[in-house]
Tab-separated table of C-alpha atoms and ligand atoms in Angstrom:
chain	number	residue	atom	x	y	z
J	808	MET	CA	16.105	4.682	25.602
J	809	LEU	CA	16.594	7.653	23.268
J	810	GLU	CA	20.286	6.801	22.887
J	811	LYS	CA	19.420	3.194	22.009
J	812	ILE	CA	16.903	4.361	19.396
J	813	LYS	CA	19.429	6.721	17.819
J	814	HIS	CA	22.153	4.091	17.960
J	815	ALA	CA	19.974	1.513	16.166
J	816	ALA	CA	18.991	4.120	13.550
J	817	ALA	CA	22.640	5.072	12.997
J	818	PHE	CA	23.575	1.391	12.611
J	819	ILE	CA	20.834	0.937	9.999
J	820	ASP	CA	21.886	4.128	8.190
J	821	GLY	CA	25.365	2.658	7.909
J	822	ARG	CA	24.040	-0.587	6.426
J	823	THR	CA	21.700	1.128	3.926
J	824	SER	CA	24.040	3.917	2.819
J	825	GLY	CA	21.593	6.440	4.236
J	826	PHE	CA	18.473	5.167	2.370
J	827	ARG	CA	15.642	7.513	3.469
J	828	PRO	CA	12.265	5.719	3.656
J	829	GLU	CA	9.158	7.914	3.305
J	830	VAL	CA	6.707	5.318	4.598
J	831	GLY	CA	7.028	2.619	7.258
J	832	ILE	CA	4.992	-0.578	6.847
J	833	ILE	CA	4.318	-3.171	9.542
J	834	LEU	CA	3.138	-6.549	8.293
J	835	GLY	CA	0.950	-8.794	10.423
J	836	THR	CA	0.395	-12.532	10.652
J	837	GLY	CA	0.248	-14.203	7.235
J	838	LEU	CA	0.648	-10.845	5.490
J	839	GLY	CA	4.341	-10.928	4.609
J	840	GLY	CA	3.647	-11.575	0.918
J	841	LEU	CA	3.560	-7.836	0.222
J	842	VAL	CA	7.337	-8.067	0.415
J	843	ASP	CA	7.414	-9.912	-2.935
J	844	HIS	CA	6.311	-6.670	-4.600
J	845	ILE	CA	9.042	-4.518	-3.119
J	846	ALA	CA	12.028	-3.627	-5.294
J	847	ILE	CA	14.401	-4.511	-2.469
J	848	ARG	CA	17.490	-2.361	-1.973
J	849	HIS	CA	18.567	-3.540	1.474
J	850	SER	CA	17.456	-6.151	3.980
J	851	ILE	CA	18.605	-6.352	7.591
J	852	GLU	CA	17.890	-9.146	10.059
J	853	TYR	CA	16.439	-7.882	13.335
J	854	ALA	CA	19.023	-9.973	15.141
J	855	ASP	CA	21.804	-7.841	13.612
J	856	ILE	CA	20.396	-4.498	14.792
J	857	PRO	CA	21.609	-3.299	18.196
J	858	ASP	CA	18.856	-3.423	20.857
J	859	PHE	CA	16.219	-4.643	18.387
J	860	PRO	CA	13.900	-7.293	19.832
J	861	VAL	CA	13.813	-10.596	17.925
J	862	SER	CA	10.517	-12.125	16.777
J	863	THR	CA	9.600	-15.540	18.188
J	864	VAL	CA	6.224	-16.335	16.648
J	865	GLU	CA	5.837	-18.874	13.880
J	866	GLY	CA	4.836	-17.101	10.675
J	867	HIS	CA	6.713	-13.923	11.601
J	868	LYS	CA	10.011	-13.398	9.830
J	869	GLY	CA	12.295	-10.959	11.481
J	870	ARG	CA	13.786	-8.465	9.096
J	871	LEU	CA	13.646	-4.882	7.959
J	872	ILE	CA	13.293	-4.468	4.225
J	873	PHE	CA	14.190	-1.272	2.407
J	874	GLY	CA	13.140	-0.574	-1.152
J	875	GLU	CA	10.547	0.899	-3.468
J	876	LEU	CA	6.868	0.042	-3.537
J	877	GLY	CA	4.208	1.942	-5.477
J	878	GLY	CA	6.924	4.421	-6.449
J	879	ARG	CA	7.731	5.328	-2.809
J	880	ARG	CA	10.765	4.600	-0.716
J	881	ILE	CA	9.565	2.366	2.077
J	882	VAL	CA	10.834	0.370	5.007
J	883	ALA	CA	8.826	-2.739	5.845
J	884	MET	CA	8.932	-4.716	9.046
J	885	GLN	CA	8.512	-8.349	8.082
J	886	GLY	CA	7.424	-9.599	11.478
J	887	ARG	CA	6.474	-7.499	14.467
J	888	PHE	CA	6.749	-7.754	18.229
J	889	HIS	CA	3.852	-8.589	20.488
J	890	TYR	CA	3.397	-7.899	24.161
J	891	TYR	CA	2.398	-11.557	24.703
J	892	GLU	CA	5.885	-12.656	23.636
J	893	GLY	CA	7.191	-11.168	26.854
J	894	TYR	CA	8.607	-7.904	25.537
J	895	THR	CA	8.003	-4.743	27.474
J	896	PRO	CA	5.559	-2.294	25.839
J	897	GLN	CA	8.576	-0.062	25.131
J	898	GLN	CA	10.358	-2.900	23.310
J	899	VAL	CA	7.230	-3.604	21.253
J	900	VAL	CA	7.334	-0.066	19.828
J	901	PHE	CA	11.124	0.261	19.589
J	902	PRO	CA	11.137	-0.375	15.806
J	903	VAL	CA	8.521	2.359	15.253
J	904	ARG	CA	10.751	4.771	17.159
J	905	VAL	CA	13.709	3.761	15.030
J	906	MET	CA	11.712	4.148	11.792
J	907	LYS	CA	10.908	7.719	12.806
J	908	PHE	CA	14.619	8.451	13.081
J	909	LEU	CA	15.134	6.837	9.657
J	910	GLY	CA	12.804	9.534	8.326
J	911	ILE	CA	9.351	7.987	7.806
J	912	ALA	CA	6.524	10.509	7.418
J	913	ARG	CA	3.697	7.941	7.459
J	914	LEU	CA	3.048	4.531	8.982
J	915	PHE	CA	0.978	1.761	7.359
J	916	VAL	CA	0.034	-1.160	9.582
J	917	SER	CA	-1.654	-4.481	8.910
J	918	ASN	CA	-2.877	-7.208	11.192
J	919	ALA	CA	-5.127	-10.241	11.440
J	920	SER	CA	-8.135	-10.038	13.709
J	921	GLY	CA	-11.314	-11.682	14.826
J	922	GLY	CA	-14.505	-9.987	13.627
J	923	THR	CA	-17.036	-9.102	16.297
J	924	ASN	CA	-19.219	-6.979	14.025
J	925	PRO	CA	-21.948	-9.411	12.887
J	926	THR	CA	-21.962	-7.941	9.354
J	927	PHE	CA	-18.310	-8.941	8.805
J	928	ARG	CA	-17.212	-12.050	6.883
J	929	VAL	CA	-13.949	-13.977	6.939
J	930	GLY	CA	-11.572	-12.418	4.422
J	931	ASP	CA	-12.975	-8.887	4.786
J	932	LEU	CA	-10.533	-5.991	4.926
J	933	MET	CA	-11.397	-3.601	7.730
J	934	VAL	CA	-9.946	-0.120	7.580
J	935	ILE	CA	-9.237	0.802	11.180
J	936	ASN	CA	-10.853	4.142	11.991
J	937	ASP	CA	-10.368	3.982	15.758
J	938	HIS	CA	-9.036	1.675	18.420
J	939	ILE	CA	-9.507	0.703	22.032
J	940	ASN	CA	-6.185	-0.154	23.586
J	941	LEU	CA	-6.313	-2.765	26.347
J	942	ILE	CA	-2.613	-3.630	26.148
J	943	PRO	CA	-0.296	-1.833	28.616
J	944	ASN	CA	0.416	1.590	27.148
J	945	PRO	CA	3.956	1.946	25.719
J	946	LEU	CA	4.101	5.584	26.856
J	947	ILE	CA	3.924	4.654	30.552
J	948	GLY	CA	7.097	5.846	32.232
J	949	PRO	CA	9.141	9.022	31.913
J	950	ASN	CA	8.195	10.923	28.782
J	951	ILE	CA	10.964	11.518	26.250
J	952	GLU	CA	10.203	15.089	25.213
J	953	GLU	CA	12.329	14.801	22.084
J	954	LEU	CA	9.938	12.095	20.848
J	955	GLY	CA	6.620	13.713	21.703
J	956	PRO	CA	4.285	15.187	24.322
J	957	ARG	CA	3.411	13.694	27.711
J	958	PHE	CA	-0.304	13.577	26.873
J	959	PRO	CA	-0.764	12.851	23.168
J	960	ASP	CA	-4.137	13.463	21.540
J	961	MET	CA	-5.402	10.171	20.082
J	962	LYS	CA	-8.237	11.730	18.084
J	963	GLY	CA	-7.452	11.377	14.399
J	964	ALA	CA	-4.714	8.826	15.077
J	965	TYR	CA	-5.998	6.917	12.048
J	966	ASP	CA	-5.471	9.719	9.584
J	967	PRO	CA	-8.791	10.716	7.951
J	968	SER	CA	-7.128	11.708	4.675
J	969	LEU	CA	-5.433	8.291	4.420
J	970	ILE	CA	-8.778	6.595	5.123
J	971	ALA	CA	-10.354	8.702	2.349
J	972	LEU	CA	-7.533	7.704	0.007
J	973	ALA	CA	-8.095	4.026	0.851
J	974	THR	CA	-11.783	4.390	-0.014
J	975	GLU	CA	-10.904	5.981	-3.346
J	976	ILE	CA	-8.333	3.312	-4.261
J	977	ALA	CA	-10.600	0.462	-3.155
J	978	GLY	CA	-13.353	1.877	-5.391
J	979	LYS	CA	-11.026	1.938	-8.398
J	980	GLU	CA	-9.614	-1.526	-7.678
J	981	GLY	CA	-12.956	-3.149	-6.888
J	982	ILE	CA	-11.911	-3.991	-3.334
J	983	LYS	CA	-14.638	-4.202	-0.712
J	984	LEU	CA	-13.775	-2.425	2.516
J	985	GLN	CA	-15.260	-2.516	5.971
J	986	TYR	CA	-14.518	0.216	8.514
J	987	GLY	CA	-14.335	-0.111	12.240
J	988	CYS	CA	-12.795	-0.023	15.638
J	989	TYR	CA	-9.955	-2.415	16.482
J	990	VAL	CA	-9.645	-3.591	20.054
J	991	GLY	CA	-6.124	-4.525	21.137
J	992	LEU	CA	-5.939	-7.216	23.828
J	993	THR	CA	-2.797	-8.818	25.193
J	994	GLY	CA	-3.479	-12.403	24.082
J	995	PRO	CA	-2.015	-14.956	23.676
J	996	THR	CA	-5.336	-16.660	24.348
J	997	PHE	CA	-8.000	-16.094	21.758
J	998	GLU	CA	-11.176	-14.743	23.349
J	999	THR	CA	-13.773	-16.701	25.250
J	1000	PRO	CA	-17.310	-16.320	23.858
J	1001	GLN	CA	-18.098	-13.788	26.555
J	1002	GLU	CA	-14.901	-11.838	25.865
J	1003	TYR	CA	-15.961	-11.505	22.207
J	1004	HIS	CA	-19.325	-10.195	23.498
J	1005	TYR	CA	-17.435	-7.761	25.690
J	1006	VAL	CA	-15.386	-6.487	22.747
J	1007	ARG	CA	-18.577	-5.912	20.789
J	1008	ALA	CA	-20.328	-4.281	23.757
J	1009	ILE	CA	-17.556	-1.719	24.282
J	1010	GLY	CA	-17.652	-0.700	20.619
J	1011	GLY	CA	-15.179	-3.023	18.936
J	1012	ASP	CA	-15.677	-4.359	15.418
J	1013	ALA	CA	-12.588	-6.551	15.494
J	1014	VAL	CA	-10.139	-7.835	18.083
J	1015	GLY	CA	-6.475	-8.711	17.914
J	1016	MET	CA	-3.205	-8.803	19.801
J	1017	SER	CA	-1.143	-6.058	18.155
J	1018	THR	CA	-1.203	-2.668	16.436
J	1019	THR	CA	-2.513	-0.386	19.193
J	1020	PRO	CA	0.929	0.000	20.851
J	1021	GLU	CA	2.604	0.868	17.549
J	1022	ILE	CA	-0.102	3.376	16.626
J	1023	ILE	CA	0.226	5.012	20.044
J	1024	ALA	CA	3.996	5.377	19.622
J	1025	ALA	CA	3.618	6.702	16.086
J	1026	ARG	CA	0.946	9.175	17.162
J	1027	HIS	CA	3.159	10.282	20.043
J	1028	MET	CA	5.801	11.198	17.450
J	1029	GLY	CA	3.279	12.940	15.168
J	1030	ILE	CA	3.298	10.301	12.407
J	1031	PRO	CA	0.009	9.982	10.437
J	1032	CYS	CA	-1.111	6.338	10.497
J	1033	PHE	CA	-3.147	4.005	8.332
J	1034	GLY	CA	-4.240	0.537	9.481
J	1035	VAL	CA	-5.944	-2.416	7.844
J	1036	SER	CA	-7.186	-5.457	9.680
J	1037	ILE	CA	-7.837	-8.719	7.871
J	1038	ILE	CA	-10.820	-10.485	9.394
J	1039	THR	CA	-9.467	-14.036	9.651
J	1040	ASP	CA	-12.153	-15.476	11.926
J	1041	LEU	CA	-15.425	-14.459	13.506
J	1042	ALA	CA	-16.594	-14.238	17.082
J	1043	SER	CA	-19.440	-16.524	16.019
J	1044	ASP	CA	-17.091	-19.316	14.814
J	1045	ASP	CA	-17.013	-22.562	16.779
J	1046	SER	CA	-13.228	-22.467	17.083
J	1047	VAL	CA	-10.124	-20.525	16.028
J	1048	SER	CA	-6.442	-21.348	15.777
J	1049	HIS	CA	-3.178	-19.708	14.718
J	1050	GLU	CA	-3.226	-21.929	11.604
J	1051	VAL	CA	-6.655	-20.606	10.584
J	1052	VAL	CA	-5.471	-17.043	11.141
J	1053	GLN	CA	-2.353	-17.611	9.008
J	1054	GLU	CA	-4.272	-19.332	6.225
J	1055	GLN	CA	-6.997	-16.682	6.024
J	1056	GLY	CA	-4.359	-13.957	6.233
J	1057	ARG	CA	-2.576	-15.413	3.209
J	1058	ARG	CA	-5.848	-15.519	1.257
J	1059	ALA	CA	-6.664	-11.872	1.858
J	1060	GLU	CA	-3.172	-10.463	1.585
J	1061	LYS	CA	-3.319	-10.016	-2.203
J	1062	GLU	CA	-6.153	-7.491	-1.864
J	1063	MET	CA	-4.413	-5.754	1.007
J	1064	THR	CA	-1.231	-5.564	-1.041
J	1065	ARG	CA	-3.101	-4.017	-3.974
J	1066	LEU	CA	-4.679	-1.485	-1.630
J	1067	PHE	CA	-1.344	-0.514	-0.081
J	1068	ILE	CA	0.425	-0.222	-3.444
J	1069	GLY	CA	-2.435	1.827	-4.886
J	1070	MET	CA	-2.351	4.169	-1.910
J	1071	LEU	CA	1.429	4.555	-1.945
J	1072	ALA	CA	1.316	5.529	-5.610
J	1073	GLU	CA	-1.151	8.348	-4.810
J	1074	LEU	CA	0.521	9.808	-1.728
U	1058	HPA	N1	-8.782	-12.779	18.537
U	1058	HPA	C1	-7.624	-12.205	18.831
U	1058	HPA	N2	-6.635	-12.075	17.967
U	1058	HPA	C2	-6.817	-12.520	16.721
U	1058	HPA	C3	-8.005	-13.123	16.334
U	1058	HPA	C4	-9.040	-13.265	17.296
U	1058	HPA	O1	-10.132	-13.804	17.027
U	1058	HPA	N3	-7.871	-13.456	15.037
U	1058	HPA	C5	-6.648	-13.073	14.648
U	1058	HPA	N4	-5.998	-12.495	15.665
């Protein structure tokens, strides 16, 4: 696995003339519009990168974008990999591993989720301050010591100083933020009414099908993380669909983009 990670990173280095991103960004469903703000230097299709998984979900483009955003050198994943697509947990986090070898010192993640906290509204931005991972853990299997410890501490995985920065930027920009715990389930089914109750009962404010594996891998490698979840639907809604999630994601992505750019500029 380590050789594959290094090989993919070396391939990318060759294609980007050694561009060194400082921040990695993973864009969730309907949230790819942030890319329009990047001063793009290089773009690489996932399909071209050795051992990279290829995204299959509608609404997820599959490419790595290198450039400047908010005055920082960044690499953005336009389209991510989900466990429900049939990838192994290790494949899901492969790009995060590769980004570490490209040099990222921080990881920003976005996703779409269903709100289980009754005070949330569709379109809210929830800063993730903790998670409950109910997707098979990507660290199961032999530990690669060069990447990180066997038993990583998950306290503080969502970096408190990045959360504080988000609060400061949101205040300046007039962006309303919610804060809460994201529960990662496998999907691909949306939750039954009782499953939404369950998520709430165990301490979840929002539920989705991504993010927790990537945060675990990043934390394993000592990368400070920041995550925002767009509340695209509510547990109390009568129904939910991928189309609703995409549409609501697109509506809220402008605010998320402003938040990310504002934060990057202050890092
Ligand atoms: N449940 C799970 N995943 C989701 C949801 C949801 O309600 N909304 C967006 N992604």
